PDB file of N, CA and C in Angstrom:
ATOM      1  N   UNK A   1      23.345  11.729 -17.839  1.00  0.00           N
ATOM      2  CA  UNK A   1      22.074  11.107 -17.549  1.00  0.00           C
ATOM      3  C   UNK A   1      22.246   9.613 -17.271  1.00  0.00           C
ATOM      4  N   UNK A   2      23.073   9.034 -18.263  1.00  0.00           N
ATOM      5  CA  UNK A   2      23.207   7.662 -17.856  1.00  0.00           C
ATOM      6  C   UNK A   2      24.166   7.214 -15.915  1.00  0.00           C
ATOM      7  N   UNK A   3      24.846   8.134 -15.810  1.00  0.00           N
ATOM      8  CA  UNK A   3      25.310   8.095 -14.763  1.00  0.00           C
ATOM      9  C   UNK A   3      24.243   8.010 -13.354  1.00  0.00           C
ATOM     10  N   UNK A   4      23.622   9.251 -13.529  1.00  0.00           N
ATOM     11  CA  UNK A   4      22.524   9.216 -12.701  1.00  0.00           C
ATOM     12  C   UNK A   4      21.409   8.219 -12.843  1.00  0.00           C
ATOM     13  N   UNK A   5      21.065   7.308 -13.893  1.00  0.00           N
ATOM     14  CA  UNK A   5      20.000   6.299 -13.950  1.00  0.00           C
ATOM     15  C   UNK A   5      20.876   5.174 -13.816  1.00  0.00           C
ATOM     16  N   UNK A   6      22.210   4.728 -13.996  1.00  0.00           N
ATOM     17  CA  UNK A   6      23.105   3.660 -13.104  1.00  0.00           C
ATOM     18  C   UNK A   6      22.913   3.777 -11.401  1.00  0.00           C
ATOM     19  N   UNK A   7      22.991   5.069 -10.835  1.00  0.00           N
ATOM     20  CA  UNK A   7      23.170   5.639  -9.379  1.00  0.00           C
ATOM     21  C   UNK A   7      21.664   4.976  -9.192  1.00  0.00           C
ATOM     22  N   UNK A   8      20.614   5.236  -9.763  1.00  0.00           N
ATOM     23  CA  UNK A   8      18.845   5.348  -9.118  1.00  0.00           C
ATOM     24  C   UNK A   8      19.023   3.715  -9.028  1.00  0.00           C
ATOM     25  N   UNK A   9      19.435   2.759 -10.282  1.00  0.00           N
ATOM     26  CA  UNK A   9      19.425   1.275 -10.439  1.00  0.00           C
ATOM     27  C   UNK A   9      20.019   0.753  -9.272  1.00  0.00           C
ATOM     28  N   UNK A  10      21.465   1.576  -8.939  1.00  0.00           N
ATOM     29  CA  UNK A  10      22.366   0.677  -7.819  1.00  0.00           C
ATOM     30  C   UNK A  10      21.717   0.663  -6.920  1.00  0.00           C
ATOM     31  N   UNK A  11      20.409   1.679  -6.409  1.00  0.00           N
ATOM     32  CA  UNK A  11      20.093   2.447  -5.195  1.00  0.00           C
ATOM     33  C   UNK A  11      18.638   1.747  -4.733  1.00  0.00           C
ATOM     34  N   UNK A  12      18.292   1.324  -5.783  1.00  0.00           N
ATOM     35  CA  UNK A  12      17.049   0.293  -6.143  1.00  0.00           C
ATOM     36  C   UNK A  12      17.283  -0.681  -5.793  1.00  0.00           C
ATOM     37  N   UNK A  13      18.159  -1.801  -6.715  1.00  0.00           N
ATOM     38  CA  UNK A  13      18.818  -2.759  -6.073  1.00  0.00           C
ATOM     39  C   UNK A  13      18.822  -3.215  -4.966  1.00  0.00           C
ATOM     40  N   UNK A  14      20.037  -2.108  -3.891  1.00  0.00           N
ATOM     41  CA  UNK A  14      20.402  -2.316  -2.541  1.00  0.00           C
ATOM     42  C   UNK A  14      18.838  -2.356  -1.831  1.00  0.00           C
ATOM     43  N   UNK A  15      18.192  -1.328  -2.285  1.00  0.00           N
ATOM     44  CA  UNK A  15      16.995  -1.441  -1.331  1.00  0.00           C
ATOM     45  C   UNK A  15      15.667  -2.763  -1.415  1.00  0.00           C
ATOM     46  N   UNK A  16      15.818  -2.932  -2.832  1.00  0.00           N
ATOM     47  CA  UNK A  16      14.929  -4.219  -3.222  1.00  0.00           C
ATOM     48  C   UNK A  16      15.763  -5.698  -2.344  1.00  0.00           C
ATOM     49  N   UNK A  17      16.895  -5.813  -2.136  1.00  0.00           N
ATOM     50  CA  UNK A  17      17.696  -6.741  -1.603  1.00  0.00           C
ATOM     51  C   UNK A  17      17.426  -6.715  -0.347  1.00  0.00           C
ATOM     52  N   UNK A  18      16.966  -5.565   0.542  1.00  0.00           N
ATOM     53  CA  UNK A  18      16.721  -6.002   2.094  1.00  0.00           C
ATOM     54  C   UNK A  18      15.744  -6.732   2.585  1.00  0.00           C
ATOM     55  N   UNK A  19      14.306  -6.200   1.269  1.00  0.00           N
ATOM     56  CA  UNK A  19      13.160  -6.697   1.543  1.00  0.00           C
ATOM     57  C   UNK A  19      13.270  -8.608   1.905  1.00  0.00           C
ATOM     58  N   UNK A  20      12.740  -8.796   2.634  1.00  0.00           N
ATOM     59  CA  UNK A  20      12.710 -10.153   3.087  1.00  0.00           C
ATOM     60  C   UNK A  20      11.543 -11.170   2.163  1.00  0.00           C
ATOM     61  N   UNK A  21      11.585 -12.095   1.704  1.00  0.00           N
ATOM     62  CA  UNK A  21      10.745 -12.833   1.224  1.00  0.00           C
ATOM     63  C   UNK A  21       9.678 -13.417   1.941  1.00  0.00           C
ATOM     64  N   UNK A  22      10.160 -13.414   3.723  1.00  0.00           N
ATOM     65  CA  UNK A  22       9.204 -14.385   3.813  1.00  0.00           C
ATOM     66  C   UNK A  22       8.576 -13.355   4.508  1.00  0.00           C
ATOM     67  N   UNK A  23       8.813 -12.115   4.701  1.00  0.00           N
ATOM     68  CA  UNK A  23       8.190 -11.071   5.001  1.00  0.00           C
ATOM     69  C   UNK A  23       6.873 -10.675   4.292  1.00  0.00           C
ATOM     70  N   UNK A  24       7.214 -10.530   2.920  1.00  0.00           N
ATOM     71  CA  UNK A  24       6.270 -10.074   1.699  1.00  0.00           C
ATOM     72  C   UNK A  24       5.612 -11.172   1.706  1.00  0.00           C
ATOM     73  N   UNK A  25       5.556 -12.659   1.884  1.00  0.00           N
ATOM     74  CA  UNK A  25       5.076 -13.854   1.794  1.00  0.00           C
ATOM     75  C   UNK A  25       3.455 -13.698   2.887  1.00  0.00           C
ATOM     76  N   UNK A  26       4.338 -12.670   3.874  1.00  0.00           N
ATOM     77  CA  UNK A  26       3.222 -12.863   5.367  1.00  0.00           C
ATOM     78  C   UNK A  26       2.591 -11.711   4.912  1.00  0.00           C
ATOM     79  N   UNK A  27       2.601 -10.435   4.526  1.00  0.00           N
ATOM     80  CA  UNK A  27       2.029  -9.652   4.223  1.00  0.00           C
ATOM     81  C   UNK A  27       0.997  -9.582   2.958  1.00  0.00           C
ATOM     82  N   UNK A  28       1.700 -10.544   1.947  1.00  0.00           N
ATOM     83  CA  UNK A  28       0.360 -10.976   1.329  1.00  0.00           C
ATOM     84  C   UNK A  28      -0.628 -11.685   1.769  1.00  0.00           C
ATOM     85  N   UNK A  29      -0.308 -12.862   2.502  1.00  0.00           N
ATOM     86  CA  UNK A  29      -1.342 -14.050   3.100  1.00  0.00           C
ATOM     87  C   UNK A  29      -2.011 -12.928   3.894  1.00  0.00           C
ATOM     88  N   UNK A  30      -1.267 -12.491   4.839  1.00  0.00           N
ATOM     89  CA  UNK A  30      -2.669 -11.030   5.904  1.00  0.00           C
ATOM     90  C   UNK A  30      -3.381 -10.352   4.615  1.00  0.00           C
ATOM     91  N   UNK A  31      -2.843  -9.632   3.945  1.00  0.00           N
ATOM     92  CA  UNK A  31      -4.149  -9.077   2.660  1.00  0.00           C
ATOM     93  C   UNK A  31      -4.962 -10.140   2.498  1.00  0.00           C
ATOM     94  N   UNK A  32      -4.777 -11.231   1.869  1.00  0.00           N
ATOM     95  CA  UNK A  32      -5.638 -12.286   1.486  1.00  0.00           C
ATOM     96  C   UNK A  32      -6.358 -12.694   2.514  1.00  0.00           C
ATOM     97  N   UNK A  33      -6.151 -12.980   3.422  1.00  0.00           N
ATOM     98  CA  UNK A  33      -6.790 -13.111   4.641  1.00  0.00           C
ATOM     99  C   UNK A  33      -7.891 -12.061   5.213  1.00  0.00           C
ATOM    100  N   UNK A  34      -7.575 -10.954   4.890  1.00  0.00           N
ATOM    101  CA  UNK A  34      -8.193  -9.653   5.088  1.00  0.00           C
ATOM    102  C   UNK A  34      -9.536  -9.742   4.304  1.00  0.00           C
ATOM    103  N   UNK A  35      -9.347 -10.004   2.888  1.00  0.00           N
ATOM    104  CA  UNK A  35     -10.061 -10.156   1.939  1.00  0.00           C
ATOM    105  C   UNK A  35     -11.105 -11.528   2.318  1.00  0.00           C
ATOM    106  N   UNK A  36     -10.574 -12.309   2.137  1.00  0.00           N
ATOM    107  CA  UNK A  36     -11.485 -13.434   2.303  1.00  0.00           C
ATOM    108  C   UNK A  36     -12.371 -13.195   3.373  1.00  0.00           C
ATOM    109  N   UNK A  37     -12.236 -12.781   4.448  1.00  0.00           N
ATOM    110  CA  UNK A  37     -12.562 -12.458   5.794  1.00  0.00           C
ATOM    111  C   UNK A  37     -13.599 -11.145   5.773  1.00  0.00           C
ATOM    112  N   UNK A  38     -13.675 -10.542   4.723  1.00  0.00           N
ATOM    113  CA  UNK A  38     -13.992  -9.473   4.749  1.00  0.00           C
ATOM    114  C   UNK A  38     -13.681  -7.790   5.521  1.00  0.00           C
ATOM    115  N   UNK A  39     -12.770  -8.387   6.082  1.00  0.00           N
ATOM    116  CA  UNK A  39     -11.837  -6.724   7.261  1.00  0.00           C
ATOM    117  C   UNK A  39     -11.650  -5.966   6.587  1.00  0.00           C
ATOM    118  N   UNK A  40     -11.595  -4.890   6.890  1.00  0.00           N
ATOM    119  CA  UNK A  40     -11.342  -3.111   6.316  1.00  0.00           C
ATOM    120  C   UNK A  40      -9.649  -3.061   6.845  1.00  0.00           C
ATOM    121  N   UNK A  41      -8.784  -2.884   5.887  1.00  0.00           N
ATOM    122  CA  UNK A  41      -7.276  -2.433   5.479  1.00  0.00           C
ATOM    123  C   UNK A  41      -6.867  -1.332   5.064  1.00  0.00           C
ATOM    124  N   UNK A  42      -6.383  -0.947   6.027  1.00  0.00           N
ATOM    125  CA  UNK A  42      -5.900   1.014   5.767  1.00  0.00           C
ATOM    126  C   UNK A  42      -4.605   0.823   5.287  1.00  0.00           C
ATOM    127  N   UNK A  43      -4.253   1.276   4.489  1.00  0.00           N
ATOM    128  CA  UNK A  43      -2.892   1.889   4.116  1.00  0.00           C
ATOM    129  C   UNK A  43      -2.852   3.424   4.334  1.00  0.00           C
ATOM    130  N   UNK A  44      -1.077   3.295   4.072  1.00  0.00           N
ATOM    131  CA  UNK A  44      -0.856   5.119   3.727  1.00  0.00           C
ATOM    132  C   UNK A  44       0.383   5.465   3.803  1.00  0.00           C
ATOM    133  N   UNK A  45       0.988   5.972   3.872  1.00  0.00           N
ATOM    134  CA  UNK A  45       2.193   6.566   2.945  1.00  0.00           C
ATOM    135  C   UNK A  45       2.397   8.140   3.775  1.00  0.00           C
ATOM    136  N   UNK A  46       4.158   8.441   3.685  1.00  0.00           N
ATOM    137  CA  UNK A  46       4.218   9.736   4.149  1.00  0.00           C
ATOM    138  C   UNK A  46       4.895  10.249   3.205  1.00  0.00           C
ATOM    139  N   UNK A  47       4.777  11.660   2.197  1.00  0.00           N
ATOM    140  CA  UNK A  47       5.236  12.425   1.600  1.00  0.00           C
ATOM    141  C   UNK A  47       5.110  11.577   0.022  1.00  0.00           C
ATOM    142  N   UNK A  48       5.915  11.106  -0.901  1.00  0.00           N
ATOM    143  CA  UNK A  48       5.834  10.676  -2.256  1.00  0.00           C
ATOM    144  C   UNK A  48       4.810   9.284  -1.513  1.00  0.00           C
ATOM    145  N   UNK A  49       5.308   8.837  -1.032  1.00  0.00           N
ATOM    146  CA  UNK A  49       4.846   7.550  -0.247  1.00  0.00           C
ATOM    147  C   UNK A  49       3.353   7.520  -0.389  1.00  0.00           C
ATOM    148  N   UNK A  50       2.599   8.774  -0.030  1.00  0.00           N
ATOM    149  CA  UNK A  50       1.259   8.449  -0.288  1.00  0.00           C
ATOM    150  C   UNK A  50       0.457   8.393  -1.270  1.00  0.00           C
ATOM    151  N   UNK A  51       1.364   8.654  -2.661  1.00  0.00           N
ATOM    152  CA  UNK A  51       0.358   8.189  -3.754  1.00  0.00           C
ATOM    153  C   UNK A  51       1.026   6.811  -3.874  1.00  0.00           C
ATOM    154  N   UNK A  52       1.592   6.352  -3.623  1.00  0.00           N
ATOM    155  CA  UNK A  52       2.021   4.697  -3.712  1.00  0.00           C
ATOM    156  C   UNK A  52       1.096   4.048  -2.908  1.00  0.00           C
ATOM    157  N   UNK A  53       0.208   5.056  -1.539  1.00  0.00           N
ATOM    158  CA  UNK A  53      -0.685   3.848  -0.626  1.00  0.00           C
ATOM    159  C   UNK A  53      -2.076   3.977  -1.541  1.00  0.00           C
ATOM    160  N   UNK A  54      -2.138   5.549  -1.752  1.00  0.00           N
ATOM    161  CA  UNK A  54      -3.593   5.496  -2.909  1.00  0.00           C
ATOM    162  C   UNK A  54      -3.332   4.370  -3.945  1.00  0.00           C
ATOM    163  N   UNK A  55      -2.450   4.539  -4.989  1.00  0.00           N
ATOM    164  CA  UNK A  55      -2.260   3.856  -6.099  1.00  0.00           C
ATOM    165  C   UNK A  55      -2.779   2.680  -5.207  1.00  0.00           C
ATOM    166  N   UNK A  56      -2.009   1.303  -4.850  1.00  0.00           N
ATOM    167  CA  UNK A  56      -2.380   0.135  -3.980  1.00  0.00           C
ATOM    168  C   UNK A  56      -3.834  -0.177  -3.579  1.00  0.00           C
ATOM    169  N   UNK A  57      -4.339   0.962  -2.831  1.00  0.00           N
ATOM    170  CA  UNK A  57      -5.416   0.863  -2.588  1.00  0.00           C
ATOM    171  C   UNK A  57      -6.358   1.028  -3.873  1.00  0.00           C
ATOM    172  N   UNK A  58      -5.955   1.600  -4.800  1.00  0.00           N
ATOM    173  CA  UNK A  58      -7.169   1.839  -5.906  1.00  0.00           C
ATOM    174  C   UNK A  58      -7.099   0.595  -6.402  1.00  0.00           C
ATOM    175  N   UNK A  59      -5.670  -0.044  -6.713  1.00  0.00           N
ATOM    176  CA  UNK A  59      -5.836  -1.544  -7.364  1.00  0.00           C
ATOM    177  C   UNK A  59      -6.438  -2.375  -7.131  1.00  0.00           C
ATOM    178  N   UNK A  60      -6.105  -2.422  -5.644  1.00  0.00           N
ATOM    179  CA  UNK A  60      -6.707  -3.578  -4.651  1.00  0.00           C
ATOM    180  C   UNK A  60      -8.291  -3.586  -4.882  1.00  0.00           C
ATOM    181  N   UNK A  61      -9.022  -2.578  -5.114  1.00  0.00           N
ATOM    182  CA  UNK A  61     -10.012  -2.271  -4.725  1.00  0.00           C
ATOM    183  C   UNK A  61     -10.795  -2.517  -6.197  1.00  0.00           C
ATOM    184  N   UNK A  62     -10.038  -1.703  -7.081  1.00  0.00           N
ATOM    185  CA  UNK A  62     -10.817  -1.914  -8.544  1.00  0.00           C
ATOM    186  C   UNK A  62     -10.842  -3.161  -8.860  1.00  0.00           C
ATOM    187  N   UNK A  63      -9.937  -4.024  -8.759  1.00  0.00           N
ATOM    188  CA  UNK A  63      -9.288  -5.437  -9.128  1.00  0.00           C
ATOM    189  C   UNK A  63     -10.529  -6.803  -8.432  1.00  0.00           C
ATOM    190  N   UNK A  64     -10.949  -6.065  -7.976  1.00  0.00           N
ATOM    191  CA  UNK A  64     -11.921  -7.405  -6.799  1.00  0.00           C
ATOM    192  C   UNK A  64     -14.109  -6.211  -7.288  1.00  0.00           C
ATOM    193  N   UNK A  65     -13.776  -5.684  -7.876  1.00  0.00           N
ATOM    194  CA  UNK A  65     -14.964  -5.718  -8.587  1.00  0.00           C
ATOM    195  C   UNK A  65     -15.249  -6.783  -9.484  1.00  0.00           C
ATOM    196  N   UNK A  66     -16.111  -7.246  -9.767  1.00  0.00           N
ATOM    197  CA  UNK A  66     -16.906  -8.151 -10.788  1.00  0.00           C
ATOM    198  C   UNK A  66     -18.149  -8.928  -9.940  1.00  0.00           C
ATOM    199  N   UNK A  67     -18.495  -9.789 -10.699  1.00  0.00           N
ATOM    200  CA  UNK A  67     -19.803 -11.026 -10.703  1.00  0.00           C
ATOM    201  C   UNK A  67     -19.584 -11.715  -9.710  1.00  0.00           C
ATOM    202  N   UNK A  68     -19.995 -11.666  -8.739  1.00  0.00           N
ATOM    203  CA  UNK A  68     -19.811 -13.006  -7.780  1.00  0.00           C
ATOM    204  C   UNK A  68     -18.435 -12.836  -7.097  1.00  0.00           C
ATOM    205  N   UNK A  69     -18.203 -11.732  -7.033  1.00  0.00           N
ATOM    206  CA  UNK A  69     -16.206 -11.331  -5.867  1.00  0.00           C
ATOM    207  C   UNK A  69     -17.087 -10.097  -5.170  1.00  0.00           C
ATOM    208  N   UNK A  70     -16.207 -10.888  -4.152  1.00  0.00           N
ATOM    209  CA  UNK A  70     -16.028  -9.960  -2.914  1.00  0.00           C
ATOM    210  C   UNK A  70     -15.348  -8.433  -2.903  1.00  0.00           C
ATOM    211  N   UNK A  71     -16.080  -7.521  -2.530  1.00  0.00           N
ATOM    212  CA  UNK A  71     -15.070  -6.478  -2.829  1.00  0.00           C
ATOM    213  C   UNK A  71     -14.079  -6.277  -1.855  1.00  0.00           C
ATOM    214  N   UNK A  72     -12.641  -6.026  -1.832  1.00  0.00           N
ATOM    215  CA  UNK A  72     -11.545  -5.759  -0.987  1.00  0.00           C
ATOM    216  C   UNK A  72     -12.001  -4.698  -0.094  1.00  0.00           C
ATOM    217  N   UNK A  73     -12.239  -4.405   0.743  1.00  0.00           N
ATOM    218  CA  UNK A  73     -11.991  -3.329   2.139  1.00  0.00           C
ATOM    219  C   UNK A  73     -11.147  -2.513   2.027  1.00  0.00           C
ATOM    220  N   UNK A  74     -10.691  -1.834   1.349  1.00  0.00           N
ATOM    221  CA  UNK A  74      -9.220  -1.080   1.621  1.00  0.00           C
ATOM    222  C   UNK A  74      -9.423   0.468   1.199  1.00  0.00           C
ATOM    223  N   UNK A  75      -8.903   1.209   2.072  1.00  0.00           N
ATOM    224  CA  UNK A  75      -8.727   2.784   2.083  1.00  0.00           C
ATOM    225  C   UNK A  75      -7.369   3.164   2.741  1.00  0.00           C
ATOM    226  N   UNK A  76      -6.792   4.068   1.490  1.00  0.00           N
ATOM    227  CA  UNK A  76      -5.858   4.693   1.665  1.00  0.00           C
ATOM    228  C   UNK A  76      -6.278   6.146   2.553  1.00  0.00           C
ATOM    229  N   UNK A  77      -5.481   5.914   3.967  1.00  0.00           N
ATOM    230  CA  UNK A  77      -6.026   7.477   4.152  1.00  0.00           C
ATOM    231  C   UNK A  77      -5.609   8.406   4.109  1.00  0.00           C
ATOM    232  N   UNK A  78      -4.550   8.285   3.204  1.00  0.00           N
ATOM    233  CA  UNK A  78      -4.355   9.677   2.570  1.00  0.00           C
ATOM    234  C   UNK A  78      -4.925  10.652   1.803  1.00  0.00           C
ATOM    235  N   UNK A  79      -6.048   9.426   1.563  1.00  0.00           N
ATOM    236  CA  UNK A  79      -7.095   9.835   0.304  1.00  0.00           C
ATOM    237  C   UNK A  79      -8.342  10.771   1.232  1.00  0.00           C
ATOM    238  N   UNK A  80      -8.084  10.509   2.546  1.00  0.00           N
ATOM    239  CA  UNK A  80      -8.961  11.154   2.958  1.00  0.00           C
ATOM    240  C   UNK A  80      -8.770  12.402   4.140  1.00  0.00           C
ATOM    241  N   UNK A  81      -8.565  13.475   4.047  1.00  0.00           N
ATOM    242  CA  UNK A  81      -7.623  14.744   4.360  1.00  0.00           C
ATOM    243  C   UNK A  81      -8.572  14.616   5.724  1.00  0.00           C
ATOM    244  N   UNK A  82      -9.391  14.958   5.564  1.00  0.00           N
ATOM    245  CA  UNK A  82     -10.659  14.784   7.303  1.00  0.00           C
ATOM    246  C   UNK A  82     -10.222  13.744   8.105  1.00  0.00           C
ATOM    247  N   UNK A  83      -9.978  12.676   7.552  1.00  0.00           N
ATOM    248  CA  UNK A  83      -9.592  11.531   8.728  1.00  0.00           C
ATOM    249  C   UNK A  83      -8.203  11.823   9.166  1.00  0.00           C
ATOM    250  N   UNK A  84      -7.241  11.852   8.118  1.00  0.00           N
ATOM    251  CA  UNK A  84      -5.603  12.457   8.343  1.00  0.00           C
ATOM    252  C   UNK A  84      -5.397  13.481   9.283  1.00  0.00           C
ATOM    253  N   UNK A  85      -5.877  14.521   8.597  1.00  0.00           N
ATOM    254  CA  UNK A  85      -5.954  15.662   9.999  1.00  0.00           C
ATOM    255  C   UNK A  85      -6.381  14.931  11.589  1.00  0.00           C
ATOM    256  N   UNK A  86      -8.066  14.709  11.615  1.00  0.00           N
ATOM    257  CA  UNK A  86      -8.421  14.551  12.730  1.00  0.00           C
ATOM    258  C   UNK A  86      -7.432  13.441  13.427  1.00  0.00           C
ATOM    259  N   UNK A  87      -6.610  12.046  12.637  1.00  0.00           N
ATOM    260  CA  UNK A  87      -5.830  11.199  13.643  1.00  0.00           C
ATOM    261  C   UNK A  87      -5.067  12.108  14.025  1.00  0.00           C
ATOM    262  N   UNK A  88      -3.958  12.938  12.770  1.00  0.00           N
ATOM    263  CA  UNK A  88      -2.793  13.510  13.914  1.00  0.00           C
ATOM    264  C   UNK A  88      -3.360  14.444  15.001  1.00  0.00           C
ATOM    265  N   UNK A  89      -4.732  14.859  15.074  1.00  0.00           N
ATOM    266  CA  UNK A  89      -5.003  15.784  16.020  1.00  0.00           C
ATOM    267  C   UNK A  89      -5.604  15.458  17.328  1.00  0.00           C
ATOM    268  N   UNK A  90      -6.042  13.928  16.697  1.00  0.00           N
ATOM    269  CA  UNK A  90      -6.515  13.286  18.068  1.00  0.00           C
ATOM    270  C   UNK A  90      -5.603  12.298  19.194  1.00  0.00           C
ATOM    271  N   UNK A  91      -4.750  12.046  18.113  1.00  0.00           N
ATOM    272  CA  UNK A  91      -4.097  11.077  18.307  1.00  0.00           C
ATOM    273  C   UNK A  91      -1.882  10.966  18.324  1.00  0.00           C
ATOM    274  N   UNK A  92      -1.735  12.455  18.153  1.00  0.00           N
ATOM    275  CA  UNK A  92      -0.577  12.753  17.867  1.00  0.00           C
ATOM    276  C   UNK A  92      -0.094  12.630  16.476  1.00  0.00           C
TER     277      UNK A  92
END
């Protein structure tokens, strides 16, 4: 077991290391931007991937409830099987 949770760490690692900083830097400022602005932000995810765009989107979304905040725009559409279907069917 420990072998295989060294292998998942090394494998993590390598992949956390490609991500670019100033990448994630621009992709937050566009969310924030999104937000402030009020725009609607789709995420989504293919296969495990799409409960990682739900999860995101539920945060995003629960997180900007309260008194006087703006609520975030954001739908995962994975969350929504009618829209999923109809893009790949309309749209390839």
């Amino acid at each position: 077991m420990k072998d295989h949770l060294r292998g998942y760490l090394t494998r993590l690692h390598a992949a956390l290391a490609t991500i670019s900083a100033e990448q994630l830097a621009e992709l937050s400022d566009r969310l924030y931007r999104s937000y402030q602005d009020g725009k609607q932000v789709f995420v989504l995810g293919n296969g495990g991937s799409a409960s990682t765009a739900s999860h995101m989107a539920a945060d995003l979304a629960k997180n900007t409830i309260g008194a006087n905040m703006r609520r975030f725009r954001i739908m995962s559409l994975n969350d929504n099987v009618p829209m999923m279907t109809a893009l790949a069917n309309d749209m390839g």
